[in-house]
Coordinates of N, CA and C in Angstrom, one line a residue:
M1 N 94.3 105.3 98.1 CA 95.1 104.1 98.0 C 94.0 103.1 98.6
T2 N 94.0 101.9 97.6 CA 93.2 100.8 97.8 C 94.1 99.6 97.8
A3 N 94.0 98.8 98.8 CA 94.9 97.6 99.0 C 94.1 96.3 98.5
S4 N 94.7 95.2 98.3 CA 94.1 94.0 97.9 C 94.9 92.8 98.5
I5 N 94.0 91.9 99.3 CA 94.5 90.8 99.9 C 94.4 89.6 99.2
T6 N 95.4 88.6 99.3 CA 95.1 87.5 98.4 C 95.9 86.4 99.5
F7 N 95.2 85.3 99.6 CA 95.4 84.3 100.7 C 96.1 83.1 99.7
F8 N 97.4 82.8 100.4 CA 98.3 81.7 99.7 C 97.5 80.4 99.6
Q9 N 97.6 79.7 98.7 CA 96.6 78.4 98.5 C 96.8 77.4 99.6
S10 N 98.2 77.6 100.1 CA 98.5 76.6 101.1 C 97.9 76.9 102.5
A11 N 97.4 78.1 102.7 CA 96.8 78.4 104.0 C 95.7 77.8 104.3
N12 N 94.9 77.3 103.2 CA 93.6 76.5 103.2 C 93.9 75.3 104.0
K13 N 95.0 74.6 103.3 CA 95.4 73.1 103.9 C 95.9 73.6 105.3
Y14 N 96.6 74.4 105.6 CA 97.2 74.8 106.9 C 96.3 74.9 107.9
L15 N 95.3 75.7 107.5 CA 94.1 76.1 108.4 C 93.3 74.5 108.7
G16 N 93.1 73.8 107.7 CA 92.4 72.6 107.9 C 93.0 71.5 108.6
D17 N 94.5 71.6 108.7 CA 95.4 70.4 109.2 C 95.8 70.9 110.5
G18 N 95.5 72.3 110.9 CA 95.9 72.7 112.3 C 97.4 73.2 112.3
T19 N 98.1 73.4 111.1 CA 99.5 73.9 111.0 C 99.3 75.5 111.5
I20 N 98.2 76.1 110.9 CA 98.1 77.5 111.4 C 96.8 77.5 112.3
D21 N 96.8 78.2 113.6 CA 95.7 78.2 114.5 C 95.5 79.7 114.6
L22 N 94.2 80.0 114.1 CA 94.0 81.4 114.3 C 93.9 82.1 115.6
D23 N 93.5 80.9 116.6 CA 93.4 81.5 118.0 C 94.7 81.5 118.7
T24 N 95.6 80.8 118.3 CA 96.7 80.7 119.4 C 98.0 81.1 118.9
N25 N 98.1 81.0 117.4 CA 99.4 81.2 116.9 C 99.8 82.8 116.9
T26 N 101.2 83.0 117.0 CA 101.6 84.3 116.9 C 101.7 84.6 115.4
F27 N 101.6 85.9 114.9 CA 101.4 86.1 113.4 C 102.3 87.3 113.2
K28 N 103.1 87.5 112.1 CA 104.0 88.6 111.8 C 103.7 89.0 110.4
V29 N 103.8 90.3 110.3 CA 103.6 91.0 109.0 C 105.1 91.6 108.5
T30 N 105.4 91.3 107.3 CA 106.6 91.7 106.7 C 106.2 92.8 105.6
L31 N 107.2 93.6 105.1 CA 107.1 94.5 104.1 C 108.1 94.2 102.9
H32 N 107.5 94.1 101.8 CA 108.5 93.8 100.6 C 108.4 94.9 99.4
T33 N 109.4 94.7 98.7 CA 109.6 95.7 97.4 C 108.9 95.5 96.5
S34 N 108.9 96.3 95.5 CA 108.2 96.1 94.2 C 108.9 94.8 93.5
T35 N 110.1 94.4 93.7 CA 110.5 93.4 93.1 C 110.1 92.1 93.5
Y36 N 109.6 92.2 94.7 CA 109.0 90.7 95.3 C 107.9 90.4 94.3
V37 N 107.9 89.0 94.0 CA 107.0 88.6 92.9 C 106.0 87.4 93.7
P38 N 104.9 87.8 94.3 CA 104.1 86.9 95.1 C 103.6 85.7 94.1
N39 N 103.6 84.6 94.7 CA 103.0 83.5 94.0 C 102.3 82.7 94.9
A40 N 101.0 82.8 95.0 CA 99.9 82.1 96.0 C 100.1 80.8 95.7
A41 N 100.3 80.2 94.5 CA 100.1 78.7 94.3 C 101.3 78.2 94.9
T42 N 102.7 78.7 94.8 CA 103.9 78.0 95.2 C 104.6 78.6 96.5
Q43 N 104.2 79.5 96.9 CA 105.0 80.3 98.1 C 104.1 79.6 99.4
T44 N 105.0 78.9 100.4 CA 104.1 78.3 101.2 C 104.7 78.5 102.7
V45 N 105.9 79.1 102.8 CA 106.5 79.4 104.1 C 107.5 80.7 103.9
Y46 N 107.7 81.2 105.0 CA 108.6 82.5 105.0 C 109.8 82.4 104.3
A47 N 110.6 81.2 104.4 CA 111.7 81.2 103.5 C 111.4 81.4 101.9
D48 N 110.3 81.0 101.4 CA 109.9 81.4 100.2 C 110.0 82.6 99.6
L49 N 109.9 83.7 100.7 CA 109.7 85.0 100.2 C 111.0 85.5 99.9
T50 N 110.9 86.6 99.1 CA 112.0 87.4 98.6 C 111.9 88.8 98.8
N51 N 113.0 89.7 98.7 CA 112.9 91.3 98.7 C 112.1 91.8 99.8
E52 N 112.3 91.2 100.9 CA 111.7 91.9 102.1 C 112.7 93.2 102.5
L53 N 112.1 94.2 102.9 CA 113.0 95.4 103.4 C 114.1 94.9 104.2
S54 N 115.3 95.6 104.4 CA 116.2 95.5 105.2 C 116.0 96.3 106.4
T55 N 116.6 95.8 107.7 CA 116.4 96.5 108.8 C 117.0 98.0 108.4
A56 N 116.2 98.9 108.5 CA 116.7 100.3 108.2 C 115.5 101.2 108.5
N57 N 115.6 102.5 108.9 CA 114.7 103.6 108.7 C 113.5 103.3 109.7
G58 N 113.5 102.4 110.4 CA 112.2 102.1 111.4 C 111.5 100.9 111.2
Y59 N 112.1 100.1 110.2 CA 111.7 98.6 109.8 C 112.7 97.8 110.2
T60 N 112.2 96.6 110.8 CA 113.1 95.7 111.3 C 112.8 94.3 110.5
S61 N 113.8 93.9 109.8 CA 113.8 92.6 108.9 C 112.9 91.3 109.7
G62 N 111.9 90.6 109.2 CA 111.4 89.7 110.0 C 109.9 90.3 110.4
G63 N 110.0 91.6 110.2 CA 108.5 92.2 110.3 C 107.9 92.5 111.5
A64 N 106.8 92.8 111.9 CA 106.3 93.2 113.1 C 105.1 92.2 113.6
T65 N 105.0 91.7 114.9 CA 104.1 91.0 115.4 C 102.7 91.6 115.3
L66 N 101.7 91.0 114.8 CA 100.2 91.5 114.8 C 99.8 91.5 116.3
G67 N 99.2 92.5 116.6 CA 98.8 92.6 118.2 C 97.4 92.3 118.2
S68 N 96.8 91.9 119.3 CA 95.4 91.8 119.7 C 94.5 91.0 118.4
V69 N 95.3 89.9 118.2 CA 94.6 89.1 117.1 C 93.4 88.2 117.8
T70 N 92.3 88.2 117.0 CA 91.1 87.7 117.4 C 90.5 86.8 116.5
W71 N 89.8 85.8 116.7 CA 89.2 85.0 115.9 C 87.8 84.9 116.7
A72 N 86.8 85.4 116.1 CA 85.4 85.4 116.8 C 84.3 85.1 116.0
Q73 N 83.3 84.7 116.6 CA 82.0 84.5 115.9 C 80.9 85.4 116.3
S74 N 80.3 85.8 115.4 CA 79.1 86.7 115.8 C 78.0 86.4 114.8
T75 N 77.0 85.8 115.3 CA 75.8 85.1 114.7 C 76.5 84.1 113.6
V76 N 76.3 84.4 112.2 CA 76.9 83.5 111.2 C 78.2 83.9 110.6
T77 N 79.0 84.6 111.2 CA 80.1 85.4 110.7 C 81.3 84.8 111.6
M78 N 82.4 84.4 111.0 CA 83.6 84.1 111.8 C 84.5 85.4 111.2
T79 N 85.2 86.1 112.2 CA 85.9 87.2 111.7 C 87.5 87.1 112.5
W80 N 88.5 87.1 111.5 CA 90.0 87.2 112.1 C 90.4 88.5 111.9
D81 N 90.9 89.3 113.1 CA 91.3 90.5 113.0 C 92.3 90.8 114.0
A82 N 93.0 91.9 113.9 CA 94.3 92.3 114.8 C 94.3 93.8 114.8
A83 N 95.0 94.2 115.5 CA 95.3 95.6 115.8 C 96.0 96.2 114.6
D84 N 95.9 97.5 114.2 CA 96.5 98.0 113.0 C 98.1 97.9 113.4
T85 N 98.8 97.7 112.2 CA 100.1 97.6 112.3 C 101.0 98.8 111.8
S86 N 102.0 99.2 112.4 CA 102.7 100.2 112.0 C 104.2 100.4 112.3
W87 N 104.9 101.1 111.5 CA 106.5 101.4 111.7 C 106.5 102.9 111.5
A88 N 107.2 103.4 112.5 CA 107.6 105.0 112.2 C 109.1 105.0 111.8
A89 N 108.8 105.7 110.5 CA 109.9 106.1 109.6 C 110.8 107.2 110.3
S90 N 112.1 106.6 110.4 CA 113.1 107.4 111.0 C 114.6 107.3 110.3
G91 N 115.1 108.2 109.9 CA 116.2 108.3 109.4 C 116.3 108.1 107.8
G92 N 115.1 108.1 107.4 CA 114.8 107.4 105.8 C 113.5 107.3 105.8
S93 N 113.1 107.1 104.5 CA 111.9 106.8 104.0 C 111.6 105.1 104.3
I94 N 110.3 104.6 104.5 CA 109.9 103.0 104.3 C 109.2 103.0 103.2
T95 N 109.6 102.2 102.2 CA 108.7 102.0 101.1 C 108.6 100.7 100.6
A96 N 107.4 100.3 100.4 CA 107.1 98.9 100.2 C 105.9 98.8 99.2
R97 N 105.9 97.8 98.5 CA 104.8 97.6 97.5 C 103.8 96.3 98.1
Y98 N 104.4 95.5 98.9 CA 103.5 94.2 99.4 C 103.8 94.2 100.9
A99 N 102.8 93.5 101.6 CA 103.0 93.1 103.1 C 102.6 91.6 103.0
V100 N 103.1 90.8 103.8 CA 102.8 89.2 103.8 C 102.7 89.0 105.4
I101 N 101.5 88.2 105.7 CA 101.3 87.7 106.9 C 101.7 86.3 107.0
R102 N 102.2 86.0 108.1 CA 102.7 84.5 108.3 C 102.6 84.2 110.0
S103 N 102.2 83.0 110.0 CA 102.3 82.3 111.4 C 103.9 82.2 111.7
T104 N 104.4 82.3 113.0 CA 105.6 82.3 113.5 C 105.7 80.6 113.9
V105 N 104.7 79.7 113.8 CA 104.9 78.4 114.3 C 105.8 77.5 113.3
T106 N 106.2 76.5 114.1 CA 106.7 75.2 113.2 C 105.9 74.2 113.6
A107 N 105.2 73.9 112.4 CA 104.1 72.6 113.0 C 104.0 71.9 111.6
N108 N 103.6 70.5 111.7 CA 103.5 69.5 110.6 C 104.5 69.6 109.6
G109 N 105.8 70.1 110.2 CA 106.9 69.9 109.2 C 107.0 71.4 108.4
H110 N 106.2 72.3 108.7 CA 106.2 73.6 108.1 C 106.9 74.8 109.1
V111 N 107.8 75.6 108.6 CA 108.5 76.5 109.3 C 107.8 77.9 108.9
E112 N 107.2 78.6 109.8 CA 106.6 80.0 109.5 C 105.6 80.0 108.3
P113 N 104.6 79.0 108.2 CA 103.6 78.9 107.2 C 103.0 80.3 106.8
L114 N 102.9 80.6 105.7 CA 102.3 81.7 105.1 C 100.8 81.7 105.2
V115 N 100.1 82.9 105.3 CA 98.6 83.3 105.4 C 98.3 84.1 104.2
A116 N 98.7 85.2 103.8 CA 98.0 86.0 102.9 C 99.2 87.1 102.4
Y117 N 99.0 87.6 101.3 CA 99.9 89.0 101.0 C 99.0 90.0 100.5
I118 N 99.5 91.3 100.8 CA 98.7 92.4 100.4 C 99.3 93.3 99.4
L119 N 98.7 93.5 98.6 CA 99.1 94.6 97.3 C 98.8 95.7 98.2
L120 N 99.7 96.6 98.6 CA 99.2 97.8 99.3 C 98.6 98.9 98.6
D121 N 98.9 99.1 97.0 CA 98.1 99.9 96.4 C 97.9 99.3 94.9
I122 N 96.7 99.0 94.8 CA 96.2 98.4 93.6 C 96.6 99.0 92.2
S123 N 97.1 100.1 92.2 CA 97.6 100.8 91.0 C 98.3 100.0 90.1
P124 N 99.4 99.2 90.4 CA 100.0 99.1 91.5 C 101.2 100.2 91.8
A125 N 101.5 100.5 92.8 CA 102.4 101.7 93.1 C 103.1 101.4 94.4
D126 N 104.2 101.9 94.7 CA 104.9 101.8 95.9 C 104.2 102.7 97.0
V127 N 104.3 102.3 98.3 CA 103.8 103.2 99.2 C 104.9 103.6 100.3
T128 N 104.9 104.9 100.5 CA 106.3 105.3 101.2 C 105.5 106.3 102.4
A129 N 106.4 105.9 103.5 CA 106.2 106.8 104.7 C 107.6 107.5 104.8
T130 N 107.8 108.9 104.9 CA 108.9 109.6 104.9 C 109.3 109.6 106.2
T131 N 110.4 110.2 106.7 CA 111.1 110.4 108.0 C 110.0 111.2 108.7
G132 N 109.7 110.9 109.9 CA 108.9 111.4 110.8 C 107.4 111.2 110.7
N133 N 107.1 110.3 109.7 CA 105.6 109.6 109.5 C 105.6 108.2 109.8
T134 N 104.4 107.8 109.7 CA 104.2 106.3 110.0 C 103.6 105.6 108.8
F135 N 104.3 104.4 108.7 CA 103.9 103.6 107.8 C 102.7 102.7 108.3
L136 N 101.7 102.7 107.9 CA 100.6 102.2 108.6 C 99.8 101.2 107.8
L137 N 99.5 100.0 108.1 CA 98.7 98.9 107.8 C 97.5 99.0 108.6
Q138 N 96.6 99.8 108.1 CA 95.2 99.8 108.9 C 94.1 98.7 108.2
W139 N 93.9 97.7 109.0 CA 93.1 96.6 108.7 C 91.5 97.0 108.4
N140 N 90.9 96.3 107.7 CA 89.7 96.8 107.5 C 88.8 96.6 108.7
A141 N 87.8 97.5 108.9 CA 86.9 97.8 110.0 C 86.2 96.4 110.4
S142 N 85.9 95.6 109.3 CA 85.4 94.4 109.3 C 86.2 93.3 109.6
G143 N 87.6 93.6 109.8 CA 88.4 92.4 110.0 C 89.2 92.2 108.9
I144 N 90.3 91.5 109.1 CA 91.3 91.2 108.2 C 90.7 90.3 107.2
F145 N 89.8 89.3 107.7 CA 89.0 88.5 106.8 C 87.9 87.9 107.5
T146 N 86.7 87.6 106.8 CA 85.6 87.1 107.4 C 85.1 86.0 106.6
S147 N 84.4 85.2 107.4 CA 84.0 83.9 106.8 C 82.5 83.5 107.2
A148 N 81.7 83.4 106.3 CA 80.0 83.0 106.5 C 80.1 81.7 107.0
I149 N 79.1 81.3 108.0 CA 78.9 80.0 108.5 C 77.6 79.7 107.9
T150 N 77.5 78.8 107.2 CA 76.1 78.2 106.5 C 76.0 76.9 106.9

C-alpha cells in the first residue's frame, strides 16, 4: 500500500499569515470513507469535510491528536513530523480511504484550518483494520513533509 499526501491550497496562506503555527498548534487527524471527495482548492476548515467515520469500533469522531509534533531545521532542510498515529479496532473493523490533518486552533477568523489530506491507498482502495488489529498511519521516516531552504 502506497499513500499520497496533498496539501490544501489554503494551508500555504494559513502558514504564511500565522493562522497555522507548526511549532505550537495542536493537530488532529481524522479518517474518512470512500464517499469523501477531497477538494484542495475549496476545502479550508474542518467544517468543510464530509463523510468522517462515526465513533465506533475504536475510532472516535473528531480524530486523534498528532503526538510528538516537531518542526525542525537540519542544515538546509525544514522537517515537520509527528509520532505515528493509530486506532485499535475493537468490536468491528475500521475502514477508511482518506485521512485529513488539521490544526485545532481558531485564528484569523478560521476555525480548525486544514493542512493536508492523505489518500491511504493510491489504487485507490479502502484500508481496513479488523477487530484486534491496529489502523496505523505510519508517517514517512523523513517526516510528514520537508522543505528545502535555499
